[in-house]
PDB file of C-alpha atoms in Angstrom:
ATOM      1  CA  GLU A   1       0.000   0.000   0.000  1.00 45.00           C
ATOM      2  CA  VAL A   2       2.821   2.347   0.943  1.00 42.00           C
ATOM      3  CA  PHE A   3       4.602   1.562  -2.299  1.00 43.00           C
ATOM      4  CA  ALA A   4       1.380   2.212  -4.229  1.00 42.00           C
ATOM      5  CA  HIS A   5       0.896   5.555  -2.440  1.00 45.00           C
ATOM      6  CA  ARG A   6       4.477   6.680  -3.257  1.00 45.00           C
ATOM      7  CA  SER A   7       4.122   5.687  -6.905  1.00 46.00           C
ATOM      8  CA  SER A   8       0.812   7.522  -7.214  1.00 47.00           C
ATOM      9  CA  SER A   9       2.283  10.711  -5.648  1.00 45.00           C
ATOM     10  CA  HIS A  10       5.302  10.465  -7.972  1.00 47.00           C
ATOM     11  CA  GLU A  11       3.048  10.247 -10.998  1.00 48.00           C
ATOM     12  CA  SER A  12       0.833  13.152  -9.934  1.00 50.00           C
ATOM     13  CA  SER A  13       3.741  15.693  -9.357  1.00 50.00           C
ATOM     14  CA  PRO A  14       4.982  17.316 -12.573  1.00 52.00           C
ATOM     15  CA  GLY A  15       8.659  16.846 -13.372  1.00 51.00           C
ATOM     16  CA  PRO A  16      11.249  19.484 -14.310  1.00 48.00           C
ATOM     17  CA  SER A  17      10.637  18.827 -17.975  1.00 49.00           C
ATOM     18  CA  ALA A  18       7.017  19.901 -17.515  1.00 49.00           C
ATOM     19  CA  ILE A  19       8.009  23.214 -15.738  1.00 48.00           C
ATOM     20  CA  MET A  20      10.705  24.266 -18.196  1.00 50.00           C
ATOM     21  CA  PRO A  21       8.489  25.061 -21.158  1.00 53.00           C
ATOM     22  CA  LYS A  22       6.403  27.533 -19.066  1.00 55.00           C
ATOM     23  CA  ARG A  23       9.522  29.486 -18.019  1.00 58.00           C
ATOM     24  CA  GLU A  24      10.814  29.593 -21.564  1.00 57.00           C
ATOM     25  CA  LYS A  25       7.477  30.943 -22.782  1.00 53.00           C
ATOM     26  CA  ALA A  26       7.519  33.744 -20.122  1.00 54.00           C
ATOM     27  CA  ALA A  27      11.066  34.726 -21.132  1.00 54.00           C
ATOM     28  CA  GLU A  28      10.056  34.789 -24.816  1.00 56.00           C
ATOM     29  CA  THR A  29       7.090  37.087 -24.089  1.00 56.00           C
ATOM     30  CA  LYS A  30       9.360  39.473 -22.168  1.00 55.00           C
ATOM     31  CA  LYS A  31      11.805  39.593 -25.035  1.00 55.00           C
ATOM     32  CA  VAL A  32       9.030  40.466 -27.421  1.00 50.00           C
ATOM     33  CA  THR A  33       7.720  43.351 -25.260  1.00 55.00           C
ATOM     34  CA  LYS A  34      11.205  44.905 -24.864  1.00 55.00           C
ATOM     35  CA  LYS A  35      11.881  47.321 -27.739  1.00 61.00           C
ATOM     36  CA  GLU A  36      15.344  47.489 -29.191  1.00 66.00           C
ATOM     37  CA  LYS A  37      16.922  50.951 -29.227  1.00 69.00           C
ATOM     38  CA  LYS A  38      18.095  51.876 -32.653  1.00 73.00           C
ATOM     39  CA  SER A  39      21.135  54.172 -32.826  1.00 74.00           C
ATOM     40  CA  ASP A  40      20.753  57.292 -34.930  1.00 78.00           C
ATOM     41  CA  PRO A  41      23.373  57.240 -37.717  1.00 78.00           C
ATOM     42  CA  LEU A  42      23.565  61.061 -37.707  1.00 83.00           C
ATOM     43  CA  PHE A  43      24.102  61.448 -33.939  1.00 85.00           C
ATOM     44  CA  GLN A  44      26.356  58.716 -32.653  1.00 83.00           C
ATOM     45  CA  PRO A  45      26.693  58.521 -28.831  1.00 83.00           C
ATOM     46  CA  THR A  46      30.149  59.523 -27.634  1.00 85.00           C
ATOM     47  CA  PRO A  47      30.375  58.786 -23.886  1.00 89.00           C
ATOM     48  CA  ARG A  48      33.132  60.759 -22.148  1.00 91.00           C
ATOM     49  CA  ASN A  49      35.820  59.153 -20.031  1.00 91.00           C
ATOM     50  CA  PHE A  50      36.955  61.224 -17.043  1.00 89.00           C
ATOM     51  CA  ARG A  51      39.720  58.881 -15.925  1.00 91.00           C
ATOM     52  CA  ILE A  52      43.434  59.745 -16.078  1.00 90.00           C
ATOM     53  CA  GLY A  53      44.432  60.728 -19.598  1.00 90.00           C
ATOM     54  CA  GLY A  54      40.805  60.927 -20.682  1.00 90.00           C
ATOM     55  CA  ASP A  55      38.456  63.850 -21.248  1.00 91.00           C
ATOM     56  CA  ILE A  56      38.873  67.226 -19.520  1.00 90.00           C
ATOM     57  CA  ARG A  57      36.811  67.403 -16.355  1.00 87.00           C
ATOM     58  CA  PRO A  58      34.080  70.079 -16.071  1.00 89.00           C
ATOM     59  CA  LYS A  59      35.023  73.156 -14.039  1.00 89.00           C
ATOM     60  CA  ARG A  60      33.926  73.110 -10.411  1.00 88.00           C
ATOM     61  CA  ASP A  61      34.526  75.241  -7.328  1.00 90.00           C
ATOM     62  CA  LEU A  62      37.478  73.665  -5.518  1.00 87.00           C
ATOM     63  CA  SER A  63      37.842  76.335  -2.799  1.00 85.00           C
ATOM     64  CA  ARG A  64      36.491  73.893  -0.193  1.00 85.00           C
ATOM     65  CA  PHE A  65      39.366  71.503  -0.898  1.00 89.00           C
ATOM     66  CA  VAL A  66      42.129  74.141  -0.904  1.00 91.00           C
ATOM     67  CA  LYS A  67      44.542  74.189   2.037  1.00 93.00           C
ATOM     68  CA  TRP A  68      44.561  77.927   2.646  1.00 93.00           C
ATOM     69  CA  PRO A  69      47.563  79.742   4.184  1.00 95.00           C
ATOM     70  CA  ARG A  70      47.679  79.931   7.970  1.00 96.00           C
ATOM     71  CA  TYR A  71      46.898  83.667   8.137  1.00 94.00           C
ATOM     72  CA  VAL A  72      43.748  83.154   6.005  1.00 93.00           C
ATOM     73  CA  ARG A  73      42.560  80.307   8.241  1.00 94.00           C
ATOM     74  CA  LEU A  74      43.224  82.378  11.352  1.00 93.00           C
ATOM     75  CA  GLN A  75      41.297  85.434  10.150  1.00 89.00           C
ATOM     76  CA  ARG A  76      38.344  83.234   9.102  1.00 92.00           C
ATOM     77  CA  GLN A  77      38.317  81.403  12.445  1.00 93.00           C
ATOM     78  CA  LYS A  78      38.527  84.735  14.258  1.00 89.00           C
ATOM     79  CA  LYS A  79      35.552  86.091  12.321  1.00 89.00           C
ATOM     80  CA  ILE A  80      33.443  83.014  13.146  1.00 92.00           C
ATOM     81  CA  LEU A  81      34.449  83.112  16.831  1.00 91.00           C
ATOM     82  CA  GLN A  82      33.446  86.775  17.042  1.00 87.00           C
ATOM     83  CA  GLN A  83      30.023  85.804  15.678  1.00 90.00           C
ATOM     84  CA  ARG A  84      29.554  82.827  18.024  1.00 92.00           C
ATOM     85  CA  LEU A  85      30.917  84.202  21.323  1.00 92.00           C
ATOM     86  CA  LYS A  86      29.367  87.009  23.339  1.00 92.00           C
ATOM     87  CA  VAL A  87      31.331  90.203  22.597  1.00 90.00           C
ATOM     88  CA  PRO A  88      31.417  92.889  25.336  1.00 92.00           C
ATOM     89  CA  PRO A  89      30.264  96.449  24.465  1.00 91.00           C
ATOM     90  CA  SER A  90      33.791  97.918  24.586  1.00 91.00           C
ATOM     91  CA  LEU A  91      34.796  95.590  21.718  1.00 91.00           C
ATOM     92  CA  ASN A  92      31.450  95.542  19.947  1.00 91.00           C
ATOM     93  CA  GLN A  93      31.511  99.351  19.453  1.00 92.00           C
ATOM     94  CA  PHE A  94      34.153  98.869  16.728  1.00 92.00           C
ATOM     95  CA  THR A  95      31.551  97.170  14.503  1.00 90.00           C
ATOM     96  CA  ASN A  96      29.632 100.477  14.336  1.00 91.00           C
ATOM     97  CA  THR A  97      31.665 102.034  11.506  1.00 92.00           C
ATOM     98  CA  LEU A  98      30.941 104.907   9.115  1.00 92.00           C
ATOM     99  CA  ASP A  99      28.876 104.161   6.012  1.00 92.00           C
ATOM    100  CA  LYS A 100      30.090 104.834   2.481  1.00 93.00           C
ATOM    101  CA  ASN A 101      28.755 108.399   2.167  1.00 93.00           C
ATOM    102  CA  GLN A 102      30.013 109.556   5.558  1.00 92.00           C
ATOM    103  CA  SER A 103      33.486 108.085   5.031  1.00 93.00           C
ATOM    104  CA  ALA A 104      33.640 109.723   1.568  1.00 93.00           C
ATOM    105  CA  GLU A 105      32.967 113.138   3.139  1.00 93.00           C
ATOM    106  CA  LEU A 106      35.531 112.524   5.876  1.00 93.00           C
ATOM    107  CA  PHE A 107      38.302 111.408   3.505  1.00 93.00           C
ATOM    108  CA  LYS A 108      37.534 114.271   1.140  1.00 93.00           C
ATOM    109  CA  LEU A 109      38.324 116.683   3.996  1.00 93.00           C
ATOM    110  CA  LEU A 110      41.379 114.737   5.239  1.00 93.00           C
ATOM    111  CA  MET A 111      42.899 114.619   1.748  1.00 92.00           C
ATOM    112  CA  LYS A 112      43.063 118.420   1.676  1.00 91.00           C
ATOM    113  CA  TYR A 113      45.340 118.367   4.731  1.00 90.00           C
ATOM    114  CA  GLN A 114      47.703 115.553   3.770  1.00 90.00           C
ATOM    115  CA  PRO A 115      51.166 116.015   5.294  1.00 88.00           C
ATOM    116  CA  GLU A 116      54.007 116.374   2.787  1.00 84.00           C
ATOM    117  CA  ASP A 117      55.790 113.152   1.875  1.00 82.00           C
ATOM    118  CA  ALA A 118      59.567 112.582   2.159  1.00 82.00           C
ATOM    119  CA  ALA A 119      60.265 113.520  -1.483  1.00 83.00           C
ATOM    120  CA  THR A 120      58.416 116.872  -1.242  1.00 80.00           C
ATOM    121  CA  LYS A 121      60.158 117.709   2.025  1.00 81.00           C
ATOM    122  CA  ALA A 122      63.599 116.921   0.536  1.00 86.00           C
ATOM    123  CA  GLU A 123      62.793 119.118  -2.476  1.00 84.00           C
ATOM    124  CA  ARG A 124      61.737 122.021  -0.234  1.00 81.00           C
ATOM    125  CA  ILE A 125      64.900 121.787   1.891  1.00 83.00           C
ATOM    126  CA  LYS A 126      67.058 121.565  -1.246  1.00 86.00           C
ATOM    127  CA  GLU A 127      65.501 124.721  -2.741  1.00 83.00           C
ATOM    128  CA  ALA A 128      66.033 126.617   0.520  1.00 82.00           C
ATOM    129  CA  ALA A 129      69.684 125.500   0.661  1.00 85.00           C
ATOM    130  CA  GLU A 130      70.251 126.564  -2.981  1.00 83.00           C
ATOM    131  CA  LYS A 131      68.862 130.031  -2.224  1.00 81.00           C
ATOM    132  CA  VAL A 132      71.215 130.396   0.761  1.00 81.00           C
ATOM    133  CA  ALA A 133      74.192 129.173  -1.348  1.00 83.00           C
ATOM    134  CA  ALA A 134      73.345 131.744  -4.074  1.00 82.00           C
ATOM    135  CA  GLY A 135      73.579 134.528  -1.496  1.00 79.00           C
ATOM    136  CA  GLU A 136      69.857 135.159  -1.209  1.00 78.00           C
ATOM    137  CA  GLU A 137      68.105 135.583   2.114  1.00 74.00           C
ATOM    138  CA  ALA A 138      66.982 132.414   3.848  1.00 66.00           C
ATOM    139  CA  PRO A 139      63.190 131.930   3.766  1.00 67.00           C
ATOM    140  CA  GLU A 140      61.496 133.210   6.908  1.00 69.00           C
ATOM    141  CA  ALA A 141      60.163 130.634   9.364  1.00 65.00           C
ATOM    142  CA  THR A 142      56.458 130.451   8.745  1.00 70.00           C
ATOM    143  CA  LYS A 143      53.673 129.187  10.964  1.00 76.00           C
ATOM    144  CA  ALA A 144      53.312 125.383  11.109  1.00 77.00           C
ATOM    145  CA  PRO A 145      50.948 124.261   8.325  1.00 82.00           C
ATOM    146  CA  LEU A 146      47.553 122.738   9.101  1.00 87.00           C
ATOM    147  CA  VAL A 147      47.969 119.013   8.412  1.00 89.00           C
ATOM    148  CA  VAL A 148      46.533 115.704   9.593  1.00 93.00           C
ATOM    149  CA  LYS A 149      48.245 114.450  12.756  1.00 93.00           C
ATOM    150  CA  PHE A 150      48.989 110.750  13.197  1.00 93.00           C
ATOM    151  CA  GLY A 151      50.741 108.415  15.633  1.00 93.00           C
ATOM    152  CA  LEU A 152      49.000 106.937  18.660  1.00 94.00           C
ATOM    153  CA  LYS A 153      51.057 108.763  21.303  1.00 95.00           C
ATOM    154  CA  HIS A 154      50.928 112.100  19.483  1.00 95.00           C
ATOM    155  CA  VAL A 155      47.158 111.943  18.909  1.00 95.00           C
ATOM    156  CA  THR A 156      46.575 110.893  22.552  1.00 95.00           C
ATOM    157  CA  TYR A 157      48.571 113.950  23.705  1.00 95.00           C
ATOM    158  CA  LEU A 158      46.524 116.250  21.420  1.00 94.00           C
ATOM    159  CA  ILE A 159      43.241 114.782  22.772  1.00 94.00           C
ATOM    160  CA  GLU A 160      44.389 115.236  26.386  1.00 94.00           C
ATOM    161  CA  GLN A 161      45.373 118.853  25.647  1.00 93.00           C
ATOM    162  CA  LYS A 162      41.997 119.373  23.871  1.00 91.00           C
ATOM    163  CA  LYS A 163      43.782 120.514  20.720  1.00 92.00           C
ATOM    164  CA  ALA A 164      42.218 117.835  18.491  1.00 93.00           C
ATOM    165  CA  LYS A 165      39.058 118.915  16.677  1.00 93.00           C
ATOM    166  CA  LEU A 166      38.141 115.571  15.088  1.00 94.00           C
ATOM    167  CA  VAL A 167      39.505 112.029  15.654  1.00 95.00           C
ATOM    168  CA  ALA A 168      39.273 109.050  13.260  1.00 95.00           C
ATOM    169  CA  ILE A 169      39.967 105.575  14.732  1.00 95.00           C
ATOM    170  CA  ALA A 170      40.530 102.410  12.672  1.00 95.00           C
ATOM    171  CA  ALA A 171      38.264  99.437  13.479  1.00 93.00           C
ATOM    172  CA  ASP A 172      40.705  96.683  12.465  1.00 90.00           C
ATOM    173  CA  VAL A 173      43.724  97.549  14.640  1.00 92.00           C
ATOM    174  CA  GLU A 174      45.614  94.456  15.772  1.00 88.00           C
ATOM    175  CA  PRO A 175      45.754  94.039  18.778  1.00 89.00           C
ATOM    176  CA  ILE A 176      42.566  96.002  19.437  1.00 91.00           C
ATOM    177  CA  GLU A 177      43.762  96.848  22.992  1.00 93.00           C
ATOM    178  CA  LEU A 178      45.901  99.621  21.457  1.00 94.00           C
ATOM    179  CA  VAL A 179      42.836 101.768  20.685  1.00 93.00           C
ATOM    180  CA  ILE A 180      40.065 100.217  22.811  1.00 93.00           C
ATOM    181  CA  TRP A 181      40.292 103.055  25.353  1.00 93.00           C
ATOM    182  CA  LEU A 182      40.350 105.935  22.824  1.00 94.00           C
ATOM    183  CA  PRO A 183      36.538 106.292  22.432  1.00 94.00           C
ATOM    184  CA  ALA A 184      36.194 106.643  26.229  1.00 93.00           C
ATOM    185  CA  LEU A 185      38.940 109.294  26.297  1.00 94.00           C
ATOM    186  CA  CYS A 186      37.287 111.234  23.436  1.00 93.00           C
ATOM    187  CA  LYS A 187      33.944 111.144  25.264  1.00 93.00           C
ATOM    188  CA  LYS A 188      35.559 112.388  28.472  1.00 94.00           C
ATOM    189  CA  MET A 189      37.334 115.246  26.683  1.00 92.00           C
ATOM    190  CA  GLU A 190      34.200 115.970  24.572  1.00 92.00           C
ATOM    191  CA  ILE A 191      36.042 115.604  21.268  1.00 94.00           C
ATOM    192  CA  PRO A 192      34.013 114.167  18.363  1.00 95.00           C
ATOM    193  CA  TYR A 193      35.374 110.862  17.092  1.00 95.00           C
ATOM    194  CA  CYS A 194      34.434 108.296  14.448  1.00 94.00           C
ATOM    195  CA  ILE A 195      35.358 104.680  13.672  1.00 95.00           C
ATOM    196  CA  VAL A 196      36.561 103.893  10.140  1.00 94.00           C
ATOM    197  CA  LYS A 197      36.648 100.418   8.595  1.00 92.00           C
ATOM    198  CA  ASN A 198      40.196 100.221   7.312  1.00 91.00           C
ATOM    199  CA  LYS A 199      43.532 101.164   8.930  1.00 94.00           C
ATOM    200  CA  ALA A 200      45.177 101.023   5.474  1.00 94.00           C
ATOM    201  CA  ARG A 201      42.936 103.880   4.245  1.00 93.00           C
ATOM    202  CA  LEU A 202      43.997 106.020   7.203  1.00 94.00           C
ATOM    203  CA  GLY A 203      47.639 105.131   6.525  1.00 94.00           C
ATOM    204  CA  TRP A 204      47.287 106.163   2.874  1.00 94.00           C
ATOM    205  CA  ILE A 205      46.315 109.692   3.975  1.00 93.00           C
ATOM    206  CA  VAL A 206      49.607 110.139   5.873  1.00 92.00           C
ATOM    207  CA  HIS A 207      51.878 108.208   3.446  1.00 91.00           C
ATOM    208  CA  GLN A 208      52.137 105.133   5.697  1.00 93.00           C
ATOM    209  CA  LYS A 209      51.170 101.488   5.181  1.00 94.00           C
ATOM    210  CA  LYS A 210      48.609 101.747   7.984  1.00 94.00           C
ATOM    211  CA  ALA A 211      47.616 104.119  10.767  1.00 94.00           C
ATOM    212  CA  ALA A 212      45.629 103.307  13.903  1.00 94.00           C
ATOM    213  CA  VAL A 213      44.322 106.836  14.472  1.00 96.00           C
ATOM    214  CA  LEU A 214      44.331 110.293  12.810  1.00 94.00           C
ATOM    215  CA  CYS A 215      43.173 113.688  13.991  1.00 94.00           C
ATOM    216  CA  LEU A 216      42.660 117.225  12.746  1.00 93.00           C
ATOM    217  CA  THR A 217      43.755 120.168  14.908  1.00 92.00           C
ATOM    218  CA  GLY A 218      42.353 122.849  12.618  1.00 89.00           C
ATOM    219  CA  VAL A 219      41.269 123.711   9.081  1.00 90.00           C
ATOM    220  CA  LYS A 220      41.225 126.709   6.753  1.00 90.00           C
ATOM    221  CA  LYS A 221      38.309 129.126   6.750  1.00 90.00           C
ATOM    222  CA  GLU A 222      36.754 127.682   3.579  1.00 91.00           C
ATOM    223  CA  ASP A 223      36.609 124.161   5.146  1.00 90.00           C
ATOM    224  CA  GLN A 224      35.254 125.284   8.505  1.00 92.00           C
ATOM    225  CA  HIS A 225      31.630 124.551   7.557  1.00 92.00           C
ATOM    226  CA  SER A 226      32.321 120.961   6.420  1.00 92.00           C
ATOM    227  CA  LEU A 227      34.357 120.295   9.587  1.00 92.00           C
ATOM    228  CA  GLU A 228      31.528 121.557  11.795  1.00 93.00           C
ATOM    229  CA  THR A 229      29.011 119.397   9.915  1.00 93.00           C
ATOM    230  CA  LEU A 230      31.145 116.271  10.446  1.00 93.00           C
ATOM    231  CA  ARG A 231      31.733 117.168  14.105  1.00 93.00           C
ATOM    232  CA  ASN A 232      27.985 117.515  14.756  1.00 94.00           C
ATOM    233  CA  ASN A 233      27.188 114.250  12.957  1.00 93.00           C
ATOM    234  CA  PHE A 234      29.865 112.277  14.807  1.00 93.00           C
ATOM    235  CA  GLN A 235      28.908 113.846  18.131  1.00 92.00           C
ATOM    236  CA  THR A 236      25.373 112.470  17.699  1.00 92.00           C
ATOM    237  CA  GLN A 237      26.381 109.105  16.219  1.00 91.00           C
ATOM    238  CA  TYR A 238      29.229 108.223  18.615  1.00 93.00           C
ATOM    239  CA  ASN A 239      29.764 110.573  21.587  1.00 91.00           C
ATOM    240  CA  GLN A 240      26.112 110.901  22.604  1.00 91.00           C
ATOM    241  CA  ASN A 241      25.073 107.378  21.621  1.00 89.00           C
ATOM    242  CA  VAL A 242      24.502 105.534  24.908  1.00 87.00           C
ATOM    243  CA  MET A 243      23.677 102.189  23.236  1.00 86.00           C
ATOM    244  CA  THR A 244      27.265 101.665  22.041  1.00 83.00           C
ATOM    245  CA  ALA A 245      28.377 101.455  25.678  1.00 81.00           C
ATOM    246  CA  ARG A 246      25.633  98.929  26.524  1.00 88.00           C
ATOM    247  CA  LYS A 247      25.019  96.768  23.463  1.00 88.00           C
ATOM    248  CA  TRP A 248      26.647  93.331  23.489  1.00 90.00           C
ATOM    249  CA  GLY A 249      27.591  91.616  20.238  1.00 87.00           C
ATOM    250  CA  GLY A 250      28.012  88.065  18.956  1.00 86.00           C
ATOM    251  CA  GLY A 251      25.841  85.139  20.057  1.00 87.00           C
ATOM    252  CA  ILE A 252      24.948  84.259  16.443  1.00 90.00           C
ATOM    253  CA  MET A 253      24.866  80.489  15.990  1.00 91.00           C
ATOM    254  CA  GLY A 254      25.643  78.572  12.782  1.00 91.00           C
ATOM    255  CA  LEU A 255      22.961  77.441  10.324  1.00 92.00           C
ATOM    256  CA  LYS A 256      22.924  73.839  11.620  1.00 93.00           C
ATOM    257  CA  THR A 257      22.490  74.958  15.229  1.00 93.00           C
ATOM    258  CA  GLN A 258      19.784  77.440  14.239  1.00 93.00           C
ATOM    259  CA  ALA A 259      17.884  74.698  12.400  1.00 95.00           C
ATOM    260  CA  LYS A 260      18.245  72.344  15.391  1.00 95.00           C
ATOM    261  CA  LEU A 261      16.978  74.999  17.831  1.00 94.00           C
ATOM    262  CA  ALA A 262      14.057  75.865  15.533  1.00 95.00           C
ATOM    263  CA  LYS A 263      13.106  72.180  15.315  1.00 96.00           C
ATOM    264  CA  ARG A 264      13.271  71.832  19.104  1.00 96.00           C
ATOM    265  CA  GLU A 265      11.162  74.967  19.582  1.00 95.00           C
ATOM    266  CA  LYS A 266       8.586  73.656  17.099  1.00 95.00           C
ATOM    267  CA  ALA A 267       8.337  70.374  19.024  1.00 95.00           C
ATOM    268  CA  VAL A 268       7.867  72.254  22.330  1.00 95.00           C
ATOM    269  CA  GLN A 269       5.110  74.418  20.826  1.00 94.00           C
ATOM    270  CA  ALA A 270       3.358  71.342  19.411  1.00 93.00           C
ATOM    271  CA  GLU A 271       3.482  69.689  22.859  1.00 93.00           C
ATOM    272  CA  LEU A 272       2.048  72.801  24.526  1.00 92.00           C
ATOM    273  CA  ALA A 273      -0.736  72.948  21.918  1.00 92.00           C
ATOM    274  CA  LYS A 274      -1.661  69.308  22.713  1.00 90.00           C
ATOM    275  CA  LYS A 275      -1.753  70.010  26.452  1.00 89.00           C
ATOM    276  CA  ALA A 276      -3.943  73.082  25.854  1.00 87.00           C
ATOM    277  CA  GLN A 277      -6.632  70.881  24.235  1.00 83.00           C
ATOM    278  CA  TYR A 278      -7.228  68.911  27.472  1.00 75.00           C
TER     279      TYR A 278
END
C-alpha cells in the first residue's frame, strides 16, 4: 500500500521537464515586449571618459578643498568666533563704523590736509639750501601748516590737551587693545570721534602702510563749515550714543544649530498645543 501511495504521488507531481516550457514561454514574451533601441546614424553617442588621460573634467569650485595659508585660516576662524561668542560692548563698538557716504565726506576733507611726503620735504629743503648758497636771504620761518596728525602717542597727547578737533579711529587695529580706550577718552574730553573700517585707508592719507588713528587740529576758513558738519554728525552718532556702551555683540549660531533649535522649539510648541486641548 505504501509503495502504491508513493508511486501515485510520484506520478501526480509534474517533473522538471514539464516546468521548463512555461519558463521559456515567459522569457520569450518578455523579449518580445522589450523594444530594441536603434542608434541614430547622424548622432552617434560619444560617452566621455573622465579617468586619467581621458576627457577634460568640467570646471567646479574647488575652494572647499584648498589648504589655505595659515593667516587666512586664522582670520576666518577669528571672524566666526566673534560671531559665536558674546562680545562685550567695549569691543562691539568697533563694529559700528561709518557708512560709504560719511566716510567719503571725511576722507575728502582729510585729503586736503595731507602732510608732505619725504620727497616733497627733501625738495623744499634743497631749494632753501640753494637760495642760501646763491647769497639770497633764507626763507622766513612760517607758521606750522595745518595738516593731519597721526601716531598713537601724538594723537593721545593732542586729545588730552583738547587741541584735536576731530579724531578718526581704525576698526581693524591688531591688537585692538591699542585703541580700545580711545573712544572713552574722546567722550571724556568731549572731542568728536568716528570709527573707520580700514587702517590702510587712514595710513594712505599720511603716506604710511597703515595708521591706527588720525586727527585734525584745525582747518582753513573755507573748510570750517564741512568740519563743523562732520563734528555735529559724529557727536550724535558716537559721543552721545549711549547704546554703544551697553550693546553686546556676537551670540549668532551657525545654520545647523539654528535649524536644530528651531526644530526643538517647534516640538515644544506642538506639545504645549496638545496640552492646551485637554
